[in-house]
Amino acid sequence: MDNLTMSIADHNAVGWRFDNTYSRLPNVFFMQARPATVREPKVSVLNFRLADELGLNLSVLSPEAAANLFAGQLLPDGCQPIAQAYAGHQYGHFTMLGDGRAILLGEHRTPSNRLVDIQLKGAGQTQFSRRGDGRAALGPMLREYLISEAMAALGIPTTRSLAVVTTGEQVYRATALRGAILTRVAASHIRVGTFEYMAARQDDENLQVLADYTIARHYPQLVDAPRKYAEFLRAVIDRQAALIAQWQMVGFIHGVMNTDNMAISGETIDYGPCAFMNVYRPETVFSSIDQNGRYAYGNQPAIVQWNLARFAEALLPLLDVNQEPAVSIATEILGEYPTLFQQYWLAGMRKKLGLKTDEADDMGLIQSLLDWMQTSRADFTNTFRDLSEGLPTAERYQDSGFQTWYSRWQERMSRDGVPITEAYTRMQAVNPAVIPRNHRVEEALSAAEQQDDLSVLHRLLAALTSPYQTSVDQTGYRDPSPDDGHYQTFCGT
C-alpha cells in the first residue's frame, strides 16, 4: 500500500469499475490533474451504506488504506484524474472557472450499470485554481457530507458523499483550519456553466459534442428525437422545476445558486452555505456573502429560471443556425417554466396537506396557511408535521386565525371522501419529522473540528436517516434553536 496506485488485488477487492467517458471527450473539456500529496491522511467518516449501493466493499481496506485512497494518495487502477473546465454566473457576474480544488478520479459503473462520477473535493491545486490553494477545511466538507446525506434520505435528487478524510495539514482562511478532502459521488458534474464555457469560447463544434454527450448520459430517450436540442432544453427545465419545488417543500436554502452550481442531471450539487429554514419567512437567507438576499428561500424558483435562461443562451447555436429563430425557440420553451414549477409546487403542497383530489381553491387554502405561519412566526417543518399527526394542541395553534384555517382545511379534506387516518398517513410520508436543524449541524461540526469528536455527527446522521418516521433517535433533534434568526453560514472556499 505504499505505492501511489492501488494494486490489482486491492482494486478488485474494493470493486472499482472505472469507465471514464468524460476524459475521452476533446481536451478542451478538462485538464489532467493529480491529487496533491498530504502529510497524514486520516478517515473522519466513511459512508458504508452508499458504498454498498455502488458495489464497493470498503471493509477490505485498513483504516490507513482507506485514508490514503480517499485523500488521493492511492489511486484506483483504471481511474484517470482530471479537472473539468466550466464557467459560471456568480451572483449574476460571468466568470471563466473550472475545478480549482476538485479532481474527478473518473466514472465508476455500479452493479446496476449506472455511471457515477467519483470526485475528490479539496484535493489540491489544478490548472484552474486561479491563485487558490485547492484545499478544503474539515467543517465545510463535513457539512456537505451531512446535508447531502440528509437530502438523499428526504428523497430529493442530490449528489452523495462517500467519505471525508483529514489531511494532517492546515488550510488558511480567516484563521488556520484543519484540512480535509470530501469524496463526492454524482450522476455527473456537468453544469449549466459547462455549456456557458463552450459558448463563451464560441466553440459550436464542441458545444454540440457536449450536448450530445450529456443527452446520451442523462436524457437517452432524446438521442434520436426530432428537434433534439430543443427537447433537451425542455427536459432540463422540467427536471429543474421539479427539483426546486422539492427544495421548497422542505425549506431547503441552497445559498449559492450560481450557474456553475446547477447540475444538468437535475441533482442538488455544491453544498456551501446551505441551511434549512426554521421559521417560515420567504426572505430567509443564511449565507454571509448573500447580503442582498439574491438566493433567499422565496427567490429560489425565480433564480432557477434566470439560470435556465443562461443555459438556453448557451444552446442557441444548436437550436437553429440563425439567431432570431433560435431565440424564438428558446424563449417559447423557457416560458413553460413558471407553469411547470407551479404544477410541481402545488402538487407537492397538496400532498403535504393530505389532499388527494384537486380543487380550484386549493391554492388559496395553501397560501392562507403560509400567511398565518409567516405572521405567527411558526416553524415550517414542525407545522406540517404537527398537522400530519392529528389535531395540533400546542398553544401557538389556539389563535383564531389558525382555528379558522383549520376548520376550512378539515372541511376540504372531507370532500376527498377518504378516512382522515389515511390522509394523516399520507401526510407523514411527505412531511419530515426531522431535518438538519442549524444549531445541531453547528454542534456536530464544532465537536469534530475543535475536539476531534465525531460521535455528535454520527448521532445526528442516525436521526436523519429516516426523516419521515418518528423514532427514539430523533429525540432532541426536532426543535429549532430559539436564536436562529442570527444564524449565518459561510462558503468555505
GROMACS .gro file of C-alpha atoms in nm:
model
  493
    1MET     CA    1   0.000   0.000   0.000
    2ASP     CA    2   0.299   0.230  -0.020
    3ASN     CA    3   0.278   0.294  -0.399
    4LEU     CA    4   0.061   0.566  -0.546
    5THR     CA    5  -0.153   0.323  -0.738
    6MET     CA    6  -0.363   0.052  -0.577
    7SER     CA    7  -0.258  -0.300  -0.667
    8ILE     CA    8  -0.481  -0.506  -0.895
    9ALA     CA    9  -0.572  -0.726  -0.598
   10ASP     CA   10  -0.674  -0.427  -0.386
   11HIS     CA   11  -0.865  -0.275  -0.677
   12ASN     CA   12  -1.059  -0.596  -0.740
   13ALA     CA   13  -1.131  -0.642  -0.370
   14VAL     CA   14  -1.286  -0.295  -0.338
   15GLY     CA   15  -1.480  -0.342  -0.662
   16TRP     CA   16  -1.390  -0.036  -0.867
   17ARG     CA   17  -1.516  -0.048  -1.227
   18PHE     CA   18  -1.395   0.268  -1.397
   19ASP     CA   19  -1.530   0.367  -1.739
   20ASN     CA   20  -1.405   0.720  -1.797
   21THR     CA   21  -1.626   0.852  -2.074
   22TYR     CA   22  -1.576   1.221  -1.997
   23SER     CA   23  -1.198   1.202  -2.028
   24ARG     CA   24  -1.246   1.060  -2.380
   25LEU     CA   25  -1.400   1.391  -2.489
   26PRO     CA   26  -1.179   1.653  -2.660
   27ASN     CA   27  -0.914   1.805  -2.433
   28VAL     CA   28  -1.090   2.142  -2.426
   29PHE     CA   29  -1.330   2.000  -2.165
   30PHE     CA   30  -1.068   1.924  -1.900
   31MET     CA   31  -0.705   1.924  -1.797
   32GLN     CA   32  -0.504   1.641  -1.649
   33ALA     CA   33  -0.471   1.666  -1.271
   34ARG     CA   34  -0.329   1.472  -0.982
   35PRO     CA   35  -0.422   1.492  -0.614
   36ALA     CA   36  -0.164   1.669  -0.401
   37THR     CA   37   0.050   1.481  -0.154
   38VAL     CA   38  -0.073   1.529   0.202
   39ARG     CA   39   0.109   1.475   0.528
   40GLU     CA   40  -0.106   1.239   0.735
   41PRO     CA   41  -0.446   1.138   0.598
   42LYS     CA   42  -0.696   1.003   0.847
   43VAL     CA   43  -1.055   0.888   0.800
   44SER     CA   44  -1.322   1.106   0.958
   45VAL     CA   45  -1.629   0.931   0.819
   46LEU     CA   46  -1.698   0.657   0.563
   47ASN     CA   47  -2.038   0.600   0.406
   48PHE     CA   48  -2.063   0.220   0.405
   49ARG     CA   49  -2.431   0.228   0.306
   50LEU     CA   50  -2.357   0.430  -0.007
   51ALA     CA   51  -2.054   0.214  -0.082
   52ASP     CA   52  -2.279  -0.093  -0.081
   53GLU     CA   53  -2.515   0.078  -0.327
   54LEU     CA   54  -2.217   0.149  -0.553
   55GLY     CA   55  -2.094  -0.209  -0.535
   56LEU     CA   56  -1.784  -0.111  -0.336
   57ASN     CA   57  -1.652  -0.313  -0.044
   58LEU     CA   58  -1.471  -0.069   0.183
   59SER     CA   59  -1.443  -0.321   0.465
   60VAL     CA   60  -1.147  -0.487   0.289
   61LEU     CA   61  -0.941  -0.172   0.346
   62SER     CA   62  -0.749  -0.097   0.662
   63PRO     CA   63  -0.814   0.249   0.812
   64GLU     CA   64  -0.476   0.361   0.674
   65ALA     CA   65  -0.552   0.231   0.325
   66ALA     CA   66  -0.899   0.392   0.325
   67ALA     CA   67  -0.749   0.724   0.434
   68ASN     CA   68  -0.487   0.709   0.160
   69LEU     CA   69  -0.746   0.613  -0.101
   70PHE     CA   70  -0.987   0.897  -0.020
   71ALA     CA   71  -0.706   1.150   0.017
   72GLY     CA   72  -0.592   1.067  -0.335
   73GLN     CA   73  -0.264   0.916  -0.217
   74LEU     CA   74  -0.357   0.575  -0.360
   75LEU     CA   75  -0.522   0.586  -0.700
   76PRO     CA   76  -0.753   0.302  -0.800
   77ASP     CA   77  -0.643   0.116  -1.110
   78GLY     CA   78  -0.834   0.246  -1.411
   79CYS     CA   79  -0.905   0.597  -1.285
   80GLN     CA   80  -0.795   0.896  -1.495
   81PRO     CA   81  -0.780   1.207  -1.275
   82ILE     CA   82  -0.887   1.531  -1.443
   83ALA     CA   83  -1.005   1.881  -1.355
   84GLN     CA   84  -1.312   1.982  -1.553
   85ALA     CA   85  -1.346   2.314  -1.734
   86TYR     CA   86  -1.657   2.527  -1.689
   87ALA     CA   87  -1.771   2.885  -1.646
   88GLY     CA   88  -2.049   3.040  -1.441
   89HIS     CA   89  -2.252   3.341  -1.346
   90GLN     CA   90  -2.161   3.405  -0.983
   91TYR     CA   91  -2.412   3.640  -0.823
   92GLY     CA   92  -2.503   3.747  -1.176
   93HIS     CA   93  -2.148   3.813  -1.298
   94PHE     CA   94  -1.990   3.589  -1.561
   95THR     CA   95  -1.655   3.423  -1.484
   96MET     CA   96  -1.444   3.156  -1.654
   97LEU     CA   97  -1.385   2.894  -1.388
   98GLY     CA   98  -1.303   2.522  -1.377
   99ASP     CA   99  -1.229   2.275  -1.098
  100GLY     CA  100  -0.997   2.480  -0.879
  101ARG     CA  101  -0.996   2.243  -0.583
  102ALA     CA  102  -1.171   1.932  -0.711
  103ILE     CA  103  -1.034   1.640  -0.909
  104LEU     CA  104  -1.254   1.391  -1.089
  105LEU     CA  105  -1.094   1.050  -1.041
  106GLY     CA  106  -1.322   0.901  -1.304
  107GLU     CA  107  -1.657   0.737  -1.356
  108HIS     CA  108  -1.747   0.419  -1.171
  109ARG     CA  109  -2.002   0.179  -1.312
  110THR     CA  110  -2.230   0.038  -1.043
  111PRO     CA  111  -2.377  -0.315  -1.034
  112SER     CA  112  -2.698  -0.171  -1.184
  113ASN     CA  113  -2.490  -0.033  -1.475
  114ARG     CA  114  -2.535   0.327  -1.357
  115LEU     CA  115  -2.240   0.555  -1.428
  116VAL     CA  116  -2.139   0.789  -1.144
  117ASP     CA  117  -1.861   1.042  -1.101
  118ILE     CA  118  -1.612   0.989  -0.818
  119GLN     CA  119  -1.464   1.327  -0.728
  120LEU     CA  120  -1.219   1.441  -0.462
  121LYS     CA  121  -1.304   1.788  -0.333
  122GLY     CA  122  -1.018   1.973  -0.164
  123ALA     CA  123  -0.750   1.757  -0.328
  124GLY     CA  124  -0.510   2.040  -0.415
  125GLN     CA  125  -0.432   2.284  -0.691
  126THR     CA  126  -0.521   2.231  -1.056
  127GLN     CA  127  -0.458   2.447  -1.360
  128PHE     CA  128  -0.793   2.614  -1.285
  129SER     CA  129  -0.707   2.714  -0.926
  130ARG     CA  130  -0.661   3.086  -1.006
  131ARG     CA  131  -0.424   3.160  -0.714
  132GLY     CA  132  -0.630   2.942  -0.477
  133ASP     CA  133  -0.468   2.671  -0.269
  134GLY     CA  134  -0.701   2.398  -0.393
  135ARG     CA  135  -0.762   2.279  -0.038
  136ALA     CA  136  -1.069   2.243   0.179
  137ALA     CA  137  -1.135   2.265   0.552
  138LEU     CA  138  -1.293   1.994   0.766
  139GLY     CA  139  -1.604   2.187   0.870
  140PRO     CA  140  -1.738   2.262   0.519
  141MET     CA  141  -1.661   1.910   0.400
  142LEU     CA  142  -1.849   1.755   0.692
  143ARG     CA  143  -2.135   2.000   0.628
  144GLU     CA  144  -2.162   1.877   0.269
  145TYR     CA  145  -2.147   1.515   0.383
  146LEU     CA  146  -2.418   1.574   0.642
  147ILE     CA  147  -2.658   1.782   0.435
  148SER     CA  148  -2.624   1.581   0.113
  149GLU     CA  149  -2.697   1.258   0.300
  150ALA     CA  150  -2.994   1.423   0.472
  151MET     CA  151  -3.126   1.535   0.133
  152ALA     CA  152  -3.089   1.181  -0.002
  153ALA     CA  153  -3.287   1.047   0.294
  154LEU     CA  154  -3.558   1.306   0.223
  155GLY     CA  155  -3.585   1.165  -0.130
  156ILE     CA  156  -3.453   1.475  -0.304
  157PRO     CA  157  -3.218   1.426  -0.603
  158THR     CA  158  -2.867   1.503  -0.482
  159THR     CA  159  -2.502   1.429  -0.510
  160ARG     CA  160  -2.385   1.197  -0.234
  161SER     CA  161  -2.086   1.185  -0.001
  162LEU     CA  162  -1.877   0.869   0.023
  163ALA     CA  163  -1.604   0.981   0.262
  164VAL     CA  164  -1.435   1.267   0.445
  165VAL     CA  165  -1.070   1.238   0.544
  166THR     CA  166  -0.846   1.487   0.721
  167THR     CA  167  -0.508   1.560   0.566
  168GLY     CA  168  -0.294   1.628   0.873
  169GLU     CA  169  -0.231   1.976   0.739
  170GLN     CA  170  -0.380   2.319   0.797
  171VAL     CA  171  -0.558   2.539   0.548
  172TYR     CA  172  -0.575   2.912   0.595
  173ARG     CA  173  -0.894   3.112   0.556
  174ALA     CA  174  -0.978   3.375   0.817
  175THR     CA  175  -0.790   3.151   1.059
  176ALA     CA  176  -0.594   2.826   1.040
  177LEU     CA  177  -0.831   2.529   0.994
  178ARG     CA  178  -0.793   2.153   0.972
  179GLY     CA  179  -0.755   2.039   0.611
  180ALA     CA  180  -0.989   1.776   0.470
  181ILE     CA  181  -1.098   1.610   0.147
  182LEU     CA  182  -1.453   1.503   0.058
  183THR     CA  183  -1.529   1.222  -0.188
  184ARG     CA  184  -1.837   1.325  -0.382
  185VAL     CA  185  -2.050   1.089  -0.591
  186ALA     CA  186  -2.262   1.246  -0.864
  187ALA     CA  187  -2.463   1.144  -1.169
  188SER     CA  188  -2.214   1.378  -1.335
  189HIS     CA  189  -2.056   1.717  -1.274
  190ILE     CA  190  -2.184   1.869  -1.600
  191ARG     CA  191  -2.324   2.209  -1.512
  192VAL     CA  192  -2.504   2.497  -1.677
  193GLY     CA  193  -2.161   2.658  -1.651
  194THR     CA  194  -2.006   2.378  -1.860
  195PHE     CA  195  -2.226   2.485  -2.151
  196GLU     CA  196  -2.154   2.850  -2.081
  197TYR     CA  197  -1.782   2.772  -2.105
  198MET     CA  198  -1.818   2.636  -2.460
  199ALA     CA  199  -2.049   2.920  -2.559
  200ALA     CA  200  -1.802   3.181  -2.429
  201ARG     CA  201  -1.530   3.020  -2.641
  202GLN     CA  202  -1.766   3.037  -2.940
  203ASP     CA  203  -1.680   2.673  -2.999
  204ASP     CA  204  -2.000   2.550  -3.163
  205GLU     CA  205  -1.847   2.220  -3.268
  206ASN     CA  206  -1.755   2.119  -2.914
  207LEU     CA  207  -2.078   2.270  -2.779
  208GLN     CA  208  -2.257   2.011  -2.991
  209VAL     CA  209  -2.018   1.739  -2.870
  210LEU     CA  210  -2.103   1.835  -2.509
  211ALA     CA  211  -2.477   1.841  -2.576
  212ASP     CA  212  -2.471   1.503  -2.749
  213TYR     CA  213  -2.264   1.353  -2.468
  214THR     CA  214  -2.495   1.495  -2.198
  215ILE     CA  215  -2.808   1.378  -2.378
  216ALA     CA  216  -2.668   1.027  -2.415
  217ARG     CA  217  -2.568   1.017  -2.048
  218HIS     CA  218  -2.865   1.183  -1.879
  219TYR     CA  219  -3.150   1.200  -2.132
  220PRO     CA  220  -3.100   0.890  -2.352
  221GLN     CA  221  -3.465   0.894  -2.458
  222LEU     CA  222  -3.380   1.205  -2.664
  223VAL     CA  223  -3.083   1.066  -2.859
  224ASP     CA  224  -3.288   1.012  -3.175
  225ALA     CA  225  -3.559   1.270  -3.105
  226PRO     CA  226  -3.659   1.526  -3.369
  227ARG     CA  227  -3.551   1.876  -3.264
  228LYS     CA  228  -3.324   1.700  -3.015
  229TYR     CA  229  -3.161   2.010  -2.865
  230ALA     CA  230  -3.491   2.192  -2.814
  231GLU     CA  231  -3.626   1.884  -2.638
  232PHE     CA  232  -3.304   1.867  -2.434
  233LEU     CA  233  -3.363   2.224  -2.313
  234ARG     CA  234  -3.723   2.136  -2.230
  235ALA     CA  235  -3.620   1.825  -2.037
  236VAL     CA  236  -3.361   2.012  -1.830
  237ILE     CA  237  -3.616   2.281  -1.749
  238ASP     CA  238  -3.863   2.016  -1.636
  239ARG     CA  239  -3.611   1.847  -1.405
  240GLN     CA  240  -3.503   2.175  -1.252
  241ALA     CA  241  -3.863   2.284  -1.191
  242ALA     CA  242  -3.928   1.954  -1.014
  243LEU     CA  243  -3.608   1.979  -0.809
  244ILE     CA  244  -3.665   2.333  -0.683
  245ALA     CA  245  -4.024   2.250  -0.592
  246GLN     CA  246  -3.882   1.972  -0.374
  247TRP     CA  247  -3.640   2.216  -0.211
  248GLN     CA  248  -3.931   2.446  -0.129
  249MET     CA  249  -4.130   2.159   0.020
  250VAL     CA  250  -3.870   2.103   0.295
  251GLY     CA  251  -3.747   2.460   0.344
  252PHE     CA  252  -3.402   2.396   0.197
  253ILE     CA  253  -3.198   2.705   0.108
  254HIS     CA  254  -2.904   2.632  -0.123
  255GLY     CA  255  -2.732   2.960  -0.052
  256VAL     CA  256  -2.519   2.995  -0.365
  257MET     CA  257  -2.727   2.921  -0.676
  258ASN     CA  258  -2.466   3.030  -0.929
  259THR     CA  259  -2.493   2.871  -1.273
  260ASP     CA  260  -2.180   2.666  -1.205
  261ASN     CA  261  -2.367   2.512  -0.910
  262MET     CA  262  -2.658   2.387  -1.122
  263ALA     CA  263  -2.622   2.030  -1.246
  264ILE     CA  264  -2.772   1.936  -1.583
  265SER     CA  265  -2.861   1.594  -1.438
  266GLY     CA  266  -3.116   1.757  -1.206
  267GLU     CA  267  -2.930   1.678  -0.883
  268THR     CA  268  -2.866   1.918  -0.597
  269ILE     CA  269  -2.494   1.996  -0.610
  270ASP     CA  270  -2.236   2.203  -0.420
  271TYR     CA  271  -2.344   2.236  -0.058
  272GLY     CA  272  -2.165   2.552   0.050
  273PRO     CA  273  -2.351   2.800   0.275
  274CYS     CA  274  -2.667   2.588   0.266
  275ALA     CA  275  -2.916   2.555   0.553
  276PHE     CA  276  -3.279   2.473   0.628
  277MET     CA  277  -3.538   2.737   0.710
  278ASN     CA  278  -3.699   2.711   1.052
  279VAL     CA  279  -3.946   2.999   1.099
  280TYR     CA  280  -4.139   3.045   0.775
  281ARG     CA  281  -4.010   3.364   0.615
  282PRO     CA  282  -3.975   3.375   0.235
  283GLU     CA  283  -3.692   3.629   0.267
  284THR     CA  284  -3.482   3.389   0.477
  285VAL     CA  285  -3.117   3.383   0.377
  286PHE     CA  286  -2.829   3.245   0.584
  287SER     CA  287  -2.523   3.291   0.362
  288SER     CA  288  -2.285   3.557   0.494
  289ILE     CA  289  -2.194   3.667   0.140
  290ASP     CA  290  -2.553   3.694   0.010
  291GLN     CA  291  -2.610   4.033   0.167
  292ASN     CA  292  -2.884   4.135  -0.077
  293GLY     CA  293  -3.078   3.811  -0.049
  294ARG     CA  294  -3.039   3.711  -0.414
  295TYR     CA  295  -3.060   3.344  -0.318
  296ALA     CA  296  -3.317   3.372  -0.038
  297TYR     CA  297  -3.572   3.093   0.006
  298GLY     CA  298  -3.851   3.280  -0.171
  299ASN     CA  299  -3.626   3.379  -0.462
  300GLN     CA  300  -3.505   3.028  -0.548
  301PRO     CA  301  -3.774   2.947  -0.809
  302ALA     CA  302  -3.708   3.270  -0.999
  303ILE     CA  303  -3.330   3.227  -0.978
  304VAL     CA  304  -3.362   2.884  -1.137
  305GLN     CA  305  -3.547   3.042  -1.428
  306TRP     CA  306  -3.269   3.304  -1.459
  307ASN     CA  307  -3.007   3.027  -1.462
  308LEU     CA  308  -3.205   2.830  -1.720
  309ALA     CA  309  -3.213   3.138  -1.941
  310ARG     CA  310  -2.832   3.137  -1.935
  311PHE     CA  311  -2.841   2.768  -2.031
  312ALA     CA  312  -3.078   2.845  -2.319
  313GLU     CA  313  -2.848   3.124  -2.438
  314ALA     CA  314  -2.557   2.881  -2.450
  315LEU     CA  315  -2.764   2.636  -2.657
  316LEU     CA  316  -2.876   2.892  -2.917
  317PRO     CA  317  -2.633   2.776  -3.191
  318LEU     CA  318  -2.781   2.426  -3.163
  319LEU     CA  319  -3.145   2.535  -3.168
  320ASP     CA  320  -3.121   2.696  -3.512
  321VAL     CA  321  -2.846   2.813  -3.746
  322ASN     CA  322  -3.000   3.160  -3.745
  323GLN     CA  323  -3.013   3.358  -3.423
  324GLU     CA  324  -3.364   3.502  -3.449
  325PRO     CA  325  -3.548   3.168  -3.479
  326ALA     CA  326  -3.311   3.018  -3.218
  327VAL     CA  327  -3.406   3.291  -2.971
  328SER     CA  328  -3.773   3.238  -3.052
  329ILE     CA  329  -3.745   2.863  -2.980
  330ALA     CA  330  -3.556   2.923  -2.656
  331THR     CA  331  -3.799   3.190  -2.539
  332GLU     CA  332  -4.100   2.970  -2.605
  333ILE     CA  333  -3.954   2.676  -2.411
  334LEU     CA  334  -3.834   2.895  -2.123
  335GLY     CA  335  -4.186   3.031  -2.100
  336GLU     CA  336  -4.302   2.687  -1.989
  337TYR     CA  337  -4.101   2.701  -1.667
  338PRO     CA  338  -4.339   2.906  -1.445
  339THR     CA  339  -4.629   2.673  -1.519
  340LEU     CA  340  -4.416   2.364  -1.467
  341PHE     CA  341  -4.284   2.488  -1.134
  342GLN     CA  342  -4.631   2.590  -1.019
  343GLN     CA  343  -4.764   2.244  -1.106
  344TYR     CA  344  -4.487   2.065  -0.916
  345TRP     CA  345  -4.514   2.300  -0.620
  346LEU     CA  346  -4.894   2.282  -0.597
  347ALA     CA  347  -4.890   1.903  -0.628
  348GLY     CA  348  -4.630   1.886  -0.350
  349MET     CA  349  -4.824   2.118  -0.123
  350ARG     CA  350  -5.144   1.922  -0.177
  351LYS     CA  351  -4.959   1.610  -0.064
  352LYS     CA  352  -4.825   1.793   0.242
  353LEU     CA  353  -5.183   1.877   0.336
  354GLY     CA  354  -5.315   1.526   0.266
  355LEU     CA  355  -5.531   1.630  -0.029
  356LYS     CA  356  -5.599   1.350  -0.275
  357THR     CA  357  -5.804   1.542  -0.530
  358ASP     CA  358  -5.763   1.883  -0.695
  359GLU     CA  359  -5.991   2.177  -0.631
  360ALA     CA  360  -5.970   2.526  -0.772
  361ASP     CA  361  -5.937   2.695  -0.433
  362ASP     CA  362  -5.652   2.475  -0.310
  363MET     CA  363  -5.402   2.748  -0.384
  364GLY     CA  364  -5.595   2.986  -0.161
  365LEU     CA  365  -5.609   2.728   0.118
  366ILE     CA  366  -5.233   2.673   0.099
  367GLN     CA  367  -5.149   3.042   0.084
  368SER     CA  368  -5.371   3.114   0.384
  369LEU     CA  369  -5.173   2.865   0.591
  370LEU     CA  370  -4.841   3.013   0.475
  371ASP     CA  371  -4.966   3.364   0.557
  372TRP     CA  372  -5.059   3.251   0.908
  373MET     CA  373  -4.721   3.081   0.951
  374GLN     CA  374  -4.539   3.397   0.845
  375THR     CA  375  -4.745   3.624   1.070
  376SER     CA  376  -4.717   3.396   1.374
  377ARG     CA  377  -4.351   3.304   1.306
  378ALA     CA  378  -4.441   2.935   1.301
  379ASP     CA  379  -4.181   2.670   1.230
  380PHE     CA  380  -4.220   2.546   0.871
  381THR     CA  381  -4.126   2.181   0.927
  382ASN     CA  382  -4.299   2.133   1.262
  383THR     CA  383  -4.624   2.294   1.148
  384PHE     CA  384  -4.672   2.046   0.865
  385ARG     CA  385  -4.561   1.754   1.080
  386ASP     CA  386  -4.799   1.855   1.359
  387LEU     CA  387  -5.086   1.871   1.109
  388SER     CA  388  -4.997   1.521   0.987
  389GLU     CA  389  -5.012   1.381   1.341
  390GLY     CA  390  -5.367   1.494   1.419
  391LEU     CA  391  -5.525   1.794   1.592
  392PRO     CA  392  -5.243   2.029   1.697
  393THR     CA  393  -5.277   2.115   2.065
  394ALA     CA  394  -4.979   2.344   2.124
  395GLU     CA  395  -5.058   2.697   2.239
  396ARG     CA  396  -4.943   2.851   1.909
  397TYR     CA  397  -5.230   2.675   1.730
  398GLN     CA  398  -5.501   2.819   1.955
  399ASP     CA  399  -5.535   3.163   1.796
  400SER     CA  400  -5.846   3.238   1.593
  401GLY     CA  401  -5.660   3.275   1.265
  402PHE     CA  402  -5.528   2.922   1.274
  403GLN     CA  403  -5.856   2.776   1.405
  404THR     CA  404  -6.047   2.935   1.116
  405TRP     CA  405  -5.799   2.793   0.867
  406TYR     CA  406  -5.803   2.451   1.038
  407SER     CA  407  -6.181   2.423   1.008
  408ARG     CA  408  -6.159   2.517   0.640
  409TRP     CA  409  -5.888   2.251   0.583
  410GLN     CA  410  -6.085   1.979   0.763
  411GLU     CA  411  -6.388   2.058   0.550
  412ARG     CA  412  -6.174   2.043   0.234
  413MET     CA  413  -6.030   1.705   0.332
  414SER     CA  414  -6.377   1.566   0.399
  415ARG     CA  415  -6.467   1.626   0.034
  416ASP     CA  416  -6.194   1.381  -0.072
  417GLY     CA  417  -6.407   1.104   0.073
  418VAL     CA  418  -6.124   0.912   0.240
  419PRO     CA  419  -6.076   0.833   0.610
  420ILE     CA  420  -5.888   1.106   0.794
  421THR     CA  421  -5.641   0.849   0.928
  422GLU     CA  422  -5.545   0.760   0.571
  423ALA     CA  423  -5.484   1.127   0.494
  424TYR     CA  424  -5.262   1.163   0.801
  425THR     CA  425  -5.062   0.857   0.699
  426ARG     CA  426  -5.004   1.004   0.352
  427MET     CA  427  -4.901   1.334   0.507
  428GLN     CA  428  -4.647   1.171   0.736
  429ALA     CA  429  -4.482   1.017   0.428
  430VAL     CA  430  -4.402   1.363   0.286
  431ASN     CA  431  -4.371   1.587   0.595
  432PRO     CA  432  -4.041   1.513   0.771
  433ALA     CA  433  -4.031   1.485   1.146
  434VAL     CA  434  -3.666   1.584   1.148
  435ILE     CA  435  -3.438   1.795   0.928
  436PRO     CA  436  -3.076   1.906   0.984
  437ARG     CA  437  -3.155   2.184   1.233
  438ASN     CA  438  -2.893   2.455   1.205
  439HIS     CA  439  -2.782   2.454   1.567
  440ARG     CA  440  -2.749   2.075   1.561
  441VAL     CA  441  -2.537   2.093   1.246
  442GLU     CA  442  -2.310   2.352   1.409
  443GLU     CA  443  -2.290   2.144   1.726
  444ALA     CA  444  -2.171   1.842   1.524
  445LEU     CA  445  -1.921   2.042   1.318
  446SER     CA  446  -1.781   2.218   1.624
  447ALA     CA  447  -1.727   1.889   1.809
  448ALA     CA  448  -1.549   1.740   1.507
  449GLU     CA  449  -1.332   2.045   1.435
  450GLN     CA  450  -1.238   2.150   1.785
  451GLN     CA  451  -1.243   1.828   1.986
  452ASP     CA  452  -1.195   1.562   1.716
  453ASP     CA  453  -1.522   1.415   1.843
  454LEU     CA  454  -1.728   1.261   1.562
  455SER     CA  455  -1.987   1.099   1.791
  456VAL     CA  456  -2.210   1.409   1.774
  457LEU     CA  457  -2.205   1.393   1.393
  458HIS     CA  458  -2.290   1.024   1.389
  459ARG     CA  459  -2.583   1.070   1.627
  460LEU     CA  460  -2.719   1.345   1.404
  461LEU     CA  461  -2.673   1.132   1.093
  462ALA     CA  462  -2.863   0.849   1.265
  463ALA     CA  463  -3.152   1.084   1.346
  464LEU     CA  464  -3.168   1.198   0.983
  465THR     CA  465  -3.160   0.850   0.827
  466SER     CA  466  -3.541   0.801   0.834
  467PRO     CA  467  -3.677   1.157   0.844
  468TYR     CA  468  -4.041   1.064   0.779
  469GLN     CA  469  -4.062   0.822   1.070
  470THR     CA  470  -4.077   0.913   1.436
  471SER     CA  471  -3.807   0.730   1.631
  472VAL     CA  472  -3.615   0.747   1.955
  473ASP     CA  473  -3.306   0.855   1.759
  474GLN     CA  474  -3.482   1.186   1.686
  475THR     CA  475  -3.521   1.290   2.048
  476GLY     CA  476  -3.389   1.643   2.080
  477TYR     CA  477  -3.347   1.694   1.706
  478ARG     CA  478  -3.693   1.825   1.615
  479ASP     CA  479  -3.686   2.164   1.786
  480PRO     CA  480  -3.530   2.472   1.623
  481SER     CA  481  -3.284   2.695   1.802
  482PRO     CA  482  -3.453   2.992   1.973
  483ASP     CA  483  -3.197   3.235   1.823
  484ASP     CA  484  -3.195   3.100   1.469
  485GLY     CA  485  -3.263   3.448   1.332
  486HIS     CA  486  -2.897   3.536   1.386
  487TYR     CA  487  -2.761   3.221   1.221
  488GLN     CA  488  -2.507   3.262   0.939
  489THR     CA  489  -2.340   3.014   0.708
  490PHE     CA  490  -2.012   3.054   0.523
  491CYS     CA  491  -1.898   2.928   0.185
  492GLY     CA  492  -1.577   2.761   0.299
  493THR     CA  493  -1.378   2.824  -0.021
   0.00000   0.00000   0.00000
